[in-house]
Short mmCIF file of C-alpha atoms in Angstrom, two decimals:
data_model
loop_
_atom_site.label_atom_id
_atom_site.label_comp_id
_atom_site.label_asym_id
_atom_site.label_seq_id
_atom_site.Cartn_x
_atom_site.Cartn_y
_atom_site.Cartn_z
CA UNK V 1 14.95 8.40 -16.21
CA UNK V 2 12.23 5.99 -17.21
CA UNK V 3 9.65 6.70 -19.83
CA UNK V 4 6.05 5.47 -19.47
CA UNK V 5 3.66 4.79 -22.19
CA UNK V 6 0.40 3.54 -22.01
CA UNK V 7 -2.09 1.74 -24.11
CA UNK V 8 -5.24 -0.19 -24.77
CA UNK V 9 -7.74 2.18 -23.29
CA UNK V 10 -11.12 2.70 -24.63
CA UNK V 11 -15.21 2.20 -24.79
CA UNK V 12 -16.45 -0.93 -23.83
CA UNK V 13 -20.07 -2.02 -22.35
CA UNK V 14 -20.62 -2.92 -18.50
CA UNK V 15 -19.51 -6.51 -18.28
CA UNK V 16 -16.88 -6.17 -21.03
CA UNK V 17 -13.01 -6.97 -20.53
CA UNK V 18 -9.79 -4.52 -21.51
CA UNK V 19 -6.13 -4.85 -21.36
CA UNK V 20 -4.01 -2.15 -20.71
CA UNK V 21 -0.32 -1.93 -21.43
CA UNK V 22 2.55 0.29 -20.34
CA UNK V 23 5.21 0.04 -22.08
CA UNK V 24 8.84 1.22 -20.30
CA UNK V 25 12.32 2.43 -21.79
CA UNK V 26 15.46 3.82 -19.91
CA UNK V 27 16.43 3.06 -16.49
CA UNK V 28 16.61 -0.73 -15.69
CA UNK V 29 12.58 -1.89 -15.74
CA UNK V 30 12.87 -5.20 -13.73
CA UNK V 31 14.46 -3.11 -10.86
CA UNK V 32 11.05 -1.32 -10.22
CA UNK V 33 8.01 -1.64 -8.59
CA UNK V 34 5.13 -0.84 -11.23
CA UNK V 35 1.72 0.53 -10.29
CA UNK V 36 -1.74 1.54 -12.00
CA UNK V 37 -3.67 4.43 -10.72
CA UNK V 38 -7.23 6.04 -12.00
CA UNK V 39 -8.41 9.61 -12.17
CA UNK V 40 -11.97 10.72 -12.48
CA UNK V 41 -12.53 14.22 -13.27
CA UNK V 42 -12.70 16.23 -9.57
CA UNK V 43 -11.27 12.95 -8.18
CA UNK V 44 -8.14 12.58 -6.41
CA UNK V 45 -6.15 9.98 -8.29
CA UNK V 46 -6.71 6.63 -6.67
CA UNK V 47 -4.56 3.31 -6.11
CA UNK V 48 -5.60 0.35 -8.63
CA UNK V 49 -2.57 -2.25 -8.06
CA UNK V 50 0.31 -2.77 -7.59
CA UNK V 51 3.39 -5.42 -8.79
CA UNK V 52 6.83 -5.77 -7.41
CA UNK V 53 10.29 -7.00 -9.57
CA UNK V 54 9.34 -10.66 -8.47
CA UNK V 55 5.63 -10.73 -9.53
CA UNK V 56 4.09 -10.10 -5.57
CA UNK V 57 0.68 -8.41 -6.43
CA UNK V 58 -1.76 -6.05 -4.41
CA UNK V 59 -5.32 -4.63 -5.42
CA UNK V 60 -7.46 -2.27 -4.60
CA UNK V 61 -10.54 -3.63 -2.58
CA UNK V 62 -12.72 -1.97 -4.97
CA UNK V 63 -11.26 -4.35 -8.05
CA UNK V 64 -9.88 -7.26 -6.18
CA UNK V 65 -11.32 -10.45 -8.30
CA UNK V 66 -11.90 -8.17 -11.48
CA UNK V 67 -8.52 -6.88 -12.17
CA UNK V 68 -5.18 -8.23 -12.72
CA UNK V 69 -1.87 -6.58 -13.21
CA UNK V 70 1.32 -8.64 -14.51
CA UNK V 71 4.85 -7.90 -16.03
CA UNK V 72 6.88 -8.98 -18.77
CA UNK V 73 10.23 -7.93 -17.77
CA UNK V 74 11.73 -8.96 -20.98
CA UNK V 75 9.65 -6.86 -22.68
CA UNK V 76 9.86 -3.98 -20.42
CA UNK V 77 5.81 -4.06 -19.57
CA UNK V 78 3.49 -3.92 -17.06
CA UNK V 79 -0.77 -5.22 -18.10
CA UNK V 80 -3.52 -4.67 -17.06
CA UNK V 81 -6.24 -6.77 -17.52
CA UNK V 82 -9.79 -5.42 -16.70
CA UNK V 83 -12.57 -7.99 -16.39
CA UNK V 84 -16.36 -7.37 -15.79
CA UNK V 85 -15.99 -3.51 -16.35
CA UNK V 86 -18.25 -1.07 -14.45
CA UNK V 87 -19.67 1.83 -15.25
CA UNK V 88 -17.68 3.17 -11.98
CA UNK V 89 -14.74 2.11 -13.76
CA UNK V 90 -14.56 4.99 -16.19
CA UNK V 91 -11.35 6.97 -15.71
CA UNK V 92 -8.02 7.98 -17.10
CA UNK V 93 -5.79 5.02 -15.91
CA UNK V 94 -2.07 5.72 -15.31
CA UNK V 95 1.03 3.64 -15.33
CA UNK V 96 3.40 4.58 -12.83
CA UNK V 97 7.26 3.24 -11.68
CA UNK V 98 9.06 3.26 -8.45
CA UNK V 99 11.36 1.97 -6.04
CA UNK V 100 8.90 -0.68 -4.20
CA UNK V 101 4.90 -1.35 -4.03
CA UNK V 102 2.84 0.75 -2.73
CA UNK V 103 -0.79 2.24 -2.59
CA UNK V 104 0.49 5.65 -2.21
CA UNK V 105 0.78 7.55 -5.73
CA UNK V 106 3.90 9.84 -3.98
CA UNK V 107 5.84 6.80 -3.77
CA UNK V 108 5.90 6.76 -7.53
CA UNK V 109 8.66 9.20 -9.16
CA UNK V 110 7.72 7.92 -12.84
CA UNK V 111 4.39 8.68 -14.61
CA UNK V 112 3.03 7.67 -18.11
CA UNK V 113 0.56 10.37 -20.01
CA UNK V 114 -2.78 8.07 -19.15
CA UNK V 115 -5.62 6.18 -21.38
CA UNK V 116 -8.78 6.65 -21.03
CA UNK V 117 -11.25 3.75 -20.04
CA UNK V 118 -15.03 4.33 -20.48
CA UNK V 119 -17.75 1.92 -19.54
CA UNK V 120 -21.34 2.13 -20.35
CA UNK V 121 -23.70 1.07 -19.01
#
């Protein structure tokens, strides 16, 4: 089992920056791949990035040069930092663990609760 918990969501203007953090305990972290998704309300959850044991990223196109996830395998974490927010931004963003990287949220068996990111514009 691996337990997900995430942090540093919030309101912030267009523009503005946030970090997220997930924070992981039980099962060996390193071993995993670690992944962010978002959920808008009537949305299907969508793919935000990806990071593998060894640090290999991939993005979304729609936050490529904005966005950029990174681990601290000592400390059991996975980041997110958000740069030049959008209003389209605004979502519940979840923290999710599984066997390699991919795009595809069913390829993730581990799931934090969410935090909730709101731009304004």
């Amino acid at each position: 089992q691996v337990q997900l918990v995430e942090s540093g969501g919030g309101l912030v203007q267009a523009g503005g920056s946030l970090r997220l953090s997930c924070a992981a305990s039980g099962r060996t972290f390193s071993s995993f791949a670690m992944g962010w998704f978002r959920q808008t309300p009537g949305k299907e959850r969508e793919f935000v990035a990806t990071i593998n044991w060894s640090g290999v990223e991939y993005y979304a196109d729609s936050v490529k040069g904005r966005f950029t996830i990174s681990r601290d395998n000592a400390k059991n974490s996975v980041y997110l930092q958000m740069n030049s927010l959008k209003p389209e931004d605004t979502a519940v963003y979840y923290c999710a663990a599984g066997p390699s990287t991919s795009s595809r949220q069913i390829e993730y068996g581990y799931w934090g609760q969410g935090t909730q990111v709101t731009v304004s514009s």
